[in-house]
Short mmCIF file of C-alpha atoms in Angstrom, two decimals:
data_model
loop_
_atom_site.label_atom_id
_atom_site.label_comp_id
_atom_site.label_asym_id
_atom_site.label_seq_id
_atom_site.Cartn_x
_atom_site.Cartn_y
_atom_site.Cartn_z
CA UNK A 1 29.06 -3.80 30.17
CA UNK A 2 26.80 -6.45 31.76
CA UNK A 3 25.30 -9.25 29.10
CA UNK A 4 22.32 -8.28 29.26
CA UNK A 5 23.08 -5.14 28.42
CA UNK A 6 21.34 -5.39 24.71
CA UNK A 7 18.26 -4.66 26.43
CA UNK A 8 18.68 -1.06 27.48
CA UNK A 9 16.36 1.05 26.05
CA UNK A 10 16.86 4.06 23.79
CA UNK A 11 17.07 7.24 24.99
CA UNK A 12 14.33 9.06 23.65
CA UNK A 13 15.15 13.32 24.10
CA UNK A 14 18.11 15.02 24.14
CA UNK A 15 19.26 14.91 27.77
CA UNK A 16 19.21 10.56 27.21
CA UNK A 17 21.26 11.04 23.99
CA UNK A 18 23.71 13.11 25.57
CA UNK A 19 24.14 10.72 28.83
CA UNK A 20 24.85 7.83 26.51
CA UNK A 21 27.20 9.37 24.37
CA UNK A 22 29.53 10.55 27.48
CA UNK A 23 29.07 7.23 28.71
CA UNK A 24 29.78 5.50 24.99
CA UNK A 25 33.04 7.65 25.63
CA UNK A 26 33.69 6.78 29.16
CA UNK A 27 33.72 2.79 27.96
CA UNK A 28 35.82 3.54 24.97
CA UNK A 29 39.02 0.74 24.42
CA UNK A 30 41.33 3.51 24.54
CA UNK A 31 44.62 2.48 26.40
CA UNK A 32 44.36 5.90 28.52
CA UNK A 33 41.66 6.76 30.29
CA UNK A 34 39.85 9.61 28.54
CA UNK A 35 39.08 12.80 30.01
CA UNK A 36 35.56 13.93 31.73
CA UNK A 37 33.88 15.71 28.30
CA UNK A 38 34.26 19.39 29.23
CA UNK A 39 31.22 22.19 30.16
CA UNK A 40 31.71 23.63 26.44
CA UNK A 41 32.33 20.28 24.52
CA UNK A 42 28.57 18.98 26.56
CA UNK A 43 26.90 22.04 25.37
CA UNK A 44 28.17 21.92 21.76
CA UNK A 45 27.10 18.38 21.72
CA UNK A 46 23.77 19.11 23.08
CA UNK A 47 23.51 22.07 20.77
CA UNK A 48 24.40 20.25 17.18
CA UNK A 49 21.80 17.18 18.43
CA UNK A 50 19.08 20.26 18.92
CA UNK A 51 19.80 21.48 15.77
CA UNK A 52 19.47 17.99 14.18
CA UNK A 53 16.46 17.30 15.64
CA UNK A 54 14.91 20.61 14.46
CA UNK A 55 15.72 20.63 11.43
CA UNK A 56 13.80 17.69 10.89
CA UNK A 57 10.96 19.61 12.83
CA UNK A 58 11.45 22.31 10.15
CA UNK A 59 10.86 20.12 7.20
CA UNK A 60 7.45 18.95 8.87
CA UNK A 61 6.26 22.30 9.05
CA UNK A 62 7.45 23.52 5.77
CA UNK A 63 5.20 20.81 4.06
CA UNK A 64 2.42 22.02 6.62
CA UNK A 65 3.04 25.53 4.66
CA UNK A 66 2.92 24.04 1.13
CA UNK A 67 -0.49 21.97 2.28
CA UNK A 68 -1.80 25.40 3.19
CA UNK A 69 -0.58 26.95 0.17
CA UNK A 70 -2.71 24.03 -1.39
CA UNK A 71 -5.55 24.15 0.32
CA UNK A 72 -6.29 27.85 -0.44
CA UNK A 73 -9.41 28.99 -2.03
CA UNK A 74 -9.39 31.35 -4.89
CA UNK A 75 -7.00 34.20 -5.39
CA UNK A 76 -7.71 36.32 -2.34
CA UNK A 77 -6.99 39.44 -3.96
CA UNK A 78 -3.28 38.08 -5.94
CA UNK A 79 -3.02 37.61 -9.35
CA UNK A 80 -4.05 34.43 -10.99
CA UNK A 81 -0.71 33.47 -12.79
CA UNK A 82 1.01 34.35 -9.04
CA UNK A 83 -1.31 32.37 -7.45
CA UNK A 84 -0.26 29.16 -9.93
CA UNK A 85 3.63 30.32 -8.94
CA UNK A 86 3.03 29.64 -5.44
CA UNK A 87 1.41 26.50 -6.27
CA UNK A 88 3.61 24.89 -8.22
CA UNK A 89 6.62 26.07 -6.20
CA UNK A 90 4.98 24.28 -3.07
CA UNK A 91 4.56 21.12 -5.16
CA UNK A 92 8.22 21.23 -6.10
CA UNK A 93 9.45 21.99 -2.51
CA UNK A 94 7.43 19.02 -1.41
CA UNK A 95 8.34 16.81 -3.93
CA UNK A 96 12.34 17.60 -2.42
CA UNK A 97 11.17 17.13 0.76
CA UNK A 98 9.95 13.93 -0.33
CA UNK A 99 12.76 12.27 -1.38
CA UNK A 100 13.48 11.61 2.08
CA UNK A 101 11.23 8.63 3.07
CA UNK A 102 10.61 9.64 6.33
CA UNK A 103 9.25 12.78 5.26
CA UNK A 104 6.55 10.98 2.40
CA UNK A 105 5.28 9.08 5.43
CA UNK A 106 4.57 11.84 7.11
CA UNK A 107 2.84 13.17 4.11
CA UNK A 108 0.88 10.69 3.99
CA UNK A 109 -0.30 11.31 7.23
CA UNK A 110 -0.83 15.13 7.23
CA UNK A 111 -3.03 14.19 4.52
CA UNK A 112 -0.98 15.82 1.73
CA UNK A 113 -1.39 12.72 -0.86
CA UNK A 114 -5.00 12.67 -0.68
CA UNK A 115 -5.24 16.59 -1.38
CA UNK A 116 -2.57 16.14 -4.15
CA UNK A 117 -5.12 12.99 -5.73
CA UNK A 118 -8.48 14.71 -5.05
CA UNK A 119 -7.39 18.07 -6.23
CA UNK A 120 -3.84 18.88 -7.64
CA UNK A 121 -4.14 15.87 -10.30
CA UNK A 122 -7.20 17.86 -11.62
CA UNK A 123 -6.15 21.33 -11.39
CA UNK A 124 -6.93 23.19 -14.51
CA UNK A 125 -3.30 24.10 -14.98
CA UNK A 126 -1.14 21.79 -16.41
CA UNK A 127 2.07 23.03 -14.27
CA UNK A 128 0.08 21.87 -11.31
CA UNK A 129 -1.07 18.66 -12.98
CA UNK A 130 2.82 17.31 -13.31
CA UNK A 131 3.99 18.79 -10.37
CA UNK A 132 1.57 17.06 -8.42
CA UNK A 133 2.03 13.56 -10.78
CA UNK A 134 5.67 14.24 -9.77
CA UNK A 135 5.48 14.44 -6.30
CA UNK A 136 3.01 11.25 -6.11
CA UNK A 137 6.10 9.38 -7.92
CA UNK A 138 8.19 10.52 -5.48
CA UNK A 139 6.23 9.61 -2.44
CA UNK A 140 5.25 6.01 -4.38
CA UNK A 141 8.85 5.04 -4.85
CA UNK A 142 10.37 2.03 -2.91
CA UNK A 143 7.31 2.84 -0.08
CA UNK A 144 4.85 -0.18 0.30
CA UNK A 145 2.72 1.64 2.58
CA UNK A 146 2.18 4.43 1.01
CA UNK A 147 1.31 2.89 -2.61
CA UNK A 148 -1.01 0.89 -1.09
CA UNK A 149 -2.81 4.25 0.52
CA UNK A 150 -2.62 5.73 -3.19
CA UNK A 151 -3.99 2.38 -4.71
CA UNK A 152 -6.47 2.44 -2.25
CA UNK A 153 -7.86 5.55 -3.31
CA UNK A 154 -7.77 4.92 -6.77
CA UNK A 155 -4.82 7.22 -7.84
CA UNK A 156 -4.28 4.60 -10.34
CA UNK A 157 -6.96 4.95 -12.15
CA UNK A 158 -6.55 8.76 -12.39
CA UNK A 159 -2.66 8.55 -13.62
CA UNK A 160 -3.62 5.97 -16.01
CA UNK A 161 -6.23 8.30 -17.58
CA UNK A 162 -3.61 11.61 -17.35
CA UNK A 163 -1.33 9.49 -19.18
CA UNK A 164 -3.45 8.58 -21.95
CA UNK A 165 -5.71 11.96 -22.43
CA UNK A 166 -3.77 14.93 -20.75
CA UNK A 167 -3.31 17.30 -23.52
CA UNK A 168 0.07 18.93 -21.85
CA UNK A 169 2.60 16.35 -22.75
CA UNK A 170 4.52 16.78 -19.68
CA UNK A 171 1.57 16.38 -17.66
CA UNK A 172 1.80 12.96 -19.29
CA UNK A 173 4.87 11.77 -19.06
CA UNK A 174 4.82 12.42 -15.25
CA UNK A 175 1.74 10.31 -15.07
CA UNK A 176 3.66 7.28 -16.10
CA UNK A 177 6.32 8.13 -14.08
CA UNK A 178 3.70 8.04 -11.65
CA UNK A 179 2.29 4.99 -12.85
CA UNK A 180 5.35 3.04 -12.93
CA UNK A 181 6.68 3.66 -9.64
CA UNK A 182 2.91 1.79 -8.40
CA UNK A 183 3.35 -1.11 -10.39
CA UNK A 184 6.42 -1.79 -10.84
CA UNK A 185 7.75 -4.60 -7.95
CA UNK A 186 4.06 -4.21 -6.54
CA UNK A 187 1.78 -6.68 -6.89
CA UNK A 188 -1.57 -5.31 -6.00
CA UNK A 189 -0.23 -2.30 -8.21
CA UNK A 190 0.28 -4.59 -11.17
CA UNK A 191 -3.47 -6.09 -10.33
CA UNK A 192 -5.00 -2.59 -10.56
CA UNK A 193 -2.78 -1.95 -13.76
CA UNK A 194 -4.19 -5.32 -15.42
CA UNK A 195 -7.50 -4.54 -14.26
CA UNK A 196 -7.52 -1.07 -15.80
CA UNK A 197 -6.29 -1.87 -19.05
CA UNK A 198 -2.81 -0.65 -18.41
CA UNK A 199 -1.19 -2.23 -21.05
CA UNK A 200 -3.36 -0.75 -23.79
CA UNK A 201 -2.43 2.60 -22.11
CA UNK A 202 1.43 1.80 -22.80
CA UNK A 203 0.55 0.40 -26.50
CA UNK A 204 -1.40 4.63 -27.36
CA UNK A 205 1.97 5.74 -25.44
CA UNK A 206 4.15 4.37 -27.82
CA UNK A 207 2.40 5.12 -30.59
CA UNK A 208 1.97 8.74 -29.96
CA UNK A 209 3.80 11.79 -30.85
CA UNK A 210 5.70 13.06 -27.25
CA UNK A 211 9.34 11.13 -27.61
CA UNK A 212 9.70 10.62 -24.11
CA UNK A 213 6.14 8.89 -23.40
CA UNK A 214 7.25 6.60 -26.27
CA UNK A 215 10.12 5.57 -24.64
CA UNK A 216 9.01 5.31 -21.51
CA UNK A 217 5.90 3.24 -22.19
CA UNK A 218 7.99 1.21 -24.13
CA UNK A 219 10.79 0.64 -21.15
CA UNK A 220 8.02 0.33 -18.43
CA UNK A 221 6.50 -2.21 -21.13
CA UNK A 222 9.52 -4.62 -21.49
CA UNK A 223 10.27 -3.98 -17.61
CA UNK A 224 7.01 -5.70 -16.53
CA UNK A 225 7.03 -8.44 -19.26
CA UNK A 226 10.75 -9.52 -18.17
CA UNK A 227 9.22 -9.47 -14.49
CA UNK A 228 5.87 -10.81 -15.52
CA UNK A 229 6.32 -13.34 -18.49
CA UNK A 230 3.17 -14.99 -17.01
CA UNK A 231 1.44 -11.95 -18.62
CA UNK A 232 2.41 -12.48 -22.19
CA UNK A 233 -0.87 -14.19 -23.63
CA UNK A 234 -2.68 -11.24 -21.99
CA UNK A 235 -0.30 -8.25 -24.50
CA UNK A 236 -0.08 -11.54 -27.35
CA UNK A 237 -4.09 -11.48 -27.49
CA UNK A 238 -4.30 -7.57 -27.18
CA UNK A 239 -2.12 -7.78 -31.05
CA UNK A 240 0.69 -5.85 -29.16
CA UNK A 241 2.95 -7.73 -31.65
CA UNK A 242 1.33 -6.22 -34.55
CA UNK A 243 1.22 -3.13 -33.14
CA UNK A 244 5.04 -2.82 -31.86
CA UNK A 245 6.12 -3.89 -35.53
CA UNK A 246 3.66 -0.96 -36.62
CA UNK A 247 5.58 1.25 -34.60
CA UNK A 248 8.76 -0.57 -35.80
CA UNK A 249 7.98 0.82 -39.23
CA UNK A 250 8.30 4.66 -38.26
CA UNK A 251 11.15 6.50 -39.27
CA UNK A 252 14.28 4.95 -37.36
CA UNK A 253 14.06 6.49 -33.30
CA UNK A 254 16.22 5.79 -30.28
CA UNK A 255 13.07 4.40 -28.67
CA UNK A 256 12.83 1.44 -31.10
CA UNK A 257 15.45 -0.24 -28.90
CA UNK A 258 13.01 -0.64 -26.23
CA UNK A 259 10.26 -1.56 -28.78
CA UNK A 260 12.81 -4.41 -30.21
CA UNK A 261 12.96 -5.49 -26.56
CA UNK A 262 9.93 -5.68 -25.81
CA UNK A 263 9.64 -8.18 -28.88
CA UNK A 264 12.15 -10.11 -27.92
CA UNK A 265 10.52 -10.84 -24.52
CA UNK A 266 7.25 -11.71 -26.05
CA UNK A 267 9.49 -14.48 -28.45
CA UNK A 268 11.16 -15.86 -25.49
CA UNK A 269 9.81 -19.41 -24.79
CA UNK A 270 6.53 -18.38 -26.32
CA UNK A 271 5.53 -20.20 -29.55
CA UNK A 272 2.63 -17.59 -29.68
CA UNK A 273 4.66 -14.74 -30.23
CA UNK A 274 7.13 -16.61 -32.35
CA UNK A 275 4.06 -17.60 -34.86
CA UNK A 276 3.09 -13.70 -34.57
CA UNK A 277 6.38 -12.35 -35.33
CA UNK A 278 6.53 -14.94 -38.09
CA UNK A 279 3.40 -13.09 -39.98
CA UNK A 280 3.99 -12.12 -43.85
CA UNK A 281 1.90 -9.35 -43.76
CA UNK A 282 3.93 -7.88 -40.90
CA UNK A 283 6.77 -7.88 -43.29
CA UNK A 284 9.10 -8.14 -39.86
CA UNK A 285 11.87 -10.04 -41.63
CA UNK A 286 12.68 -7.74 -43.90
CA UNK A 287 12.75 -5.08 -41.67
CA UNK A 288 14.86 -6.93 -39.37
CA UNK A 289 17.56 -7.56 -41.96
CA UNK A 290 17.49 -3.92 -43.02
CA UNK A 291 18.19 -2.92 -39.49
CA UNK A 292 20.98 -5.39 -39.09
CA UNK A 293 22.65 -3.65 -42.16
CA UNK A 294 21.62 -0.26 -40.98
CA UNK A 295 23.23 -0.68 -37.56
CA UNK A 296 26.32 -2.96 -37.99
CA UNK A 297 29.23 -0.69 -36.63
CA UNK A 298 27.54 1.75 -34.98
CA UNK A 299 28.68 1.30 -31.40
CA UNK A 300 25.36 3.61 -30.10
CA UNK A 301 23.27 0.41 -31.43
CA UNK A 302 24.97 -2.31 -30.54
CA UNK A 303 22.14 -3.52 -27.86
CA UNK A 304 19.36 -2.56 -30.46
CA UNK A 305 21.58 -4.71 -33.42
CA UNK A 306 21.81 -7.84 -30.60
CA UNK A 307 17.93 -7.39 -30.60
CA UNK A 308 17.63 -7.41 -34.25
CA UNK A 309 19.59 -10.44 -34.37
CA UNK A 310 17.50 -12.47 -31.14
CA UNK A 311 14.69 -11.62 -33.32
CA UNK A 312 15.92 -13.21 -36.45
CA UNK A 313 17.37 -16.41 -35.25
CA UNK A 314 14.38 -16.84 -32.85
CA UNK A 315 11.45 -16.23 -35.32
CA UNK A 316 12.89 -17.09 -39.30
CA UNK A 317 16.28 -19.18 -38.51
CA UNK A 318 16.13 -21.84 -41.16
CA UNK A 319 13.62 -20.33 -43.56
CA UNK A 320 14.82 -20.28 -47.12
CA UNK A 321 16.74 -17.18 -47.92
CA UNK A 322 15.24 -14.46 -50.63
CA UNK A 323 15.29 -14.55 -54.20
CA UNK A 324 18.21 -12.58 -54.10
CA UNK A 325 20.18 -15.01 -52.07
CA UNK A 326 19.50 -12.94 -48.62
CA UNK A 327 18.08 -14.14 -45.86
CA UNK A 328 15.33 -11.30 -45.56
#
């Protein structure tokens, strides 16, 4: 092939993909010449490219049917609860379809994100409401563009408020889903979030009673501090250190890991968190060294003991031990 052969352009339909791949085979290294591709071996080749192509046709118009499904006003004559069915399976099938990045682009563009902000995120039922909080984390994740069309129109603001006041807790936990795959590793995401008060949201997430939005306000918590420690004074002033020992306090919970961590990252290097840790009235190193006896030799805990024990040495190494000859 000629050097300046780099510069051919790609075929763009079938009958140019097929010439270059007999050609491709024609210049193969082989040490025999191949053999002219055969009538039946061209048409299977021609047929399984056709295919591939319309498949991904297929997928287009399959979310064109779930839009449609979506857009629908009122029952039409079907049954309420059937009507919710079809619904939330379309908002499932999308969300599949979604996963491939190609096909959340084109989303994007048929207009399906802005019907799933304006209307799905509001929809009185709550099966809708996390479906469609679902299928906006799917879209968001590892796509610039198209977090920057949601953040644009202010699904932010809307996820944030699911998160804090939806009363179906799935519904919820979606929302931060939702809300972490915008912010996190996105800088204008992380702007909106500040701007919005995000960080309170997470601090009423771990304190309420849904396990999983616990720990996941907690992880997305210590996730942007350890990729944002220029945001510490901002939680430090909010009292998140009184309020994580607070939560500290509750009856013993796998999520208290994260909440540890999240400690730990507001210690690090920080003399303000240090001198808040340090409180008496929190009563945090006592707790600390109850934990530490709690959790030695329980290989489950071992990262949540190591926490215990950053805390400790970080915050009281070198105070004068208890009455009782324990460091408390």
């Amino acid at each position: 092939m000629a050097e300046g052969g780099g510069n051919r352009q790609h075929p763009h339909n079938l009958q140019g993909i097929l010439r270059m791949a007999v050609e491709a085979g024609s210049a193969s290294d082989a040490p025999a010449p191949s053999e002219p591709m055969s009538e039946e071996r061209k048409t299977w080749l021609r047929e399984a490219l056709a295919e591939v192509c319309k498949g991904q046709k297929d997928e287009v118009e399959q979310m064109k049917e779930c839009l449609a499904v979506l857009r629908r006003d009122g029952t039409k004559g079907r049954e309420g609860e059937e009507e919710e069915e079809e619904r939330e399976d379309a908002l499932e099938l999308l969300s599949e379809l979604c996963e491939n990045l190609d096909n959340a682009r084109d989303l994007m563009v048929l207009g399906g994100l802005d019907l799933c902000f304006s209307q799905c995120l509001s929809d009185p039922q709550g099966g809708v409401r996390w479906r469609a909080a679902q299928l906006i984390a799917s879209c968001a994740q590892n796509m610039p563009e198209v977090q920057c069309h949601l953040l644009n129109q202010g699904a932010l603001s809307r996820l944030l408020h699911l998160t804090d006041t939806d009363p179906q807790p799935t519904v919820r936990v979606k929302a931060l889903y939702a809300v972490s795959c915008l912010v996190r590793e996105q800088e204008a995401g992380l702007r909106a979030f500040l701007s919005l008060d995000g960080f309170s949201v997470l601090m009423r997430g771990m304190q309420s009673d849904i396990e999983k939005l616990r720990t996941k306000s907690a992880f997305l918590l210590v996730n942007l501090l350890t990729a944002h420690p220029e945001h510490r004074d901002t939680v430090l002033a909010m009292g998140m250190v009184q309020q994580l020992v607070s939560v500290l306090h509750s009856p013993h919970s796998p999520f208290h890991e994260h909440v540890l961590g999240a400690l730990c990252c507001l210690v690090d290097d920080c003399t303000q968190g240090v001198k808040d840790c340090q409180s008496p009235a929190l009563g945090l190193k006592e707790l600390l060294n109850q934990k530490t006896n709690e959790l030695k030799g329980k290989v489950e805990c071992q990262e949540e003991l190591e926490f215990c024990e950053r805390l400790l040495k970080a915050c009281f190494q070198g105070q004068p031990p208890d009455d009782n000859g324990m460091d408390r």
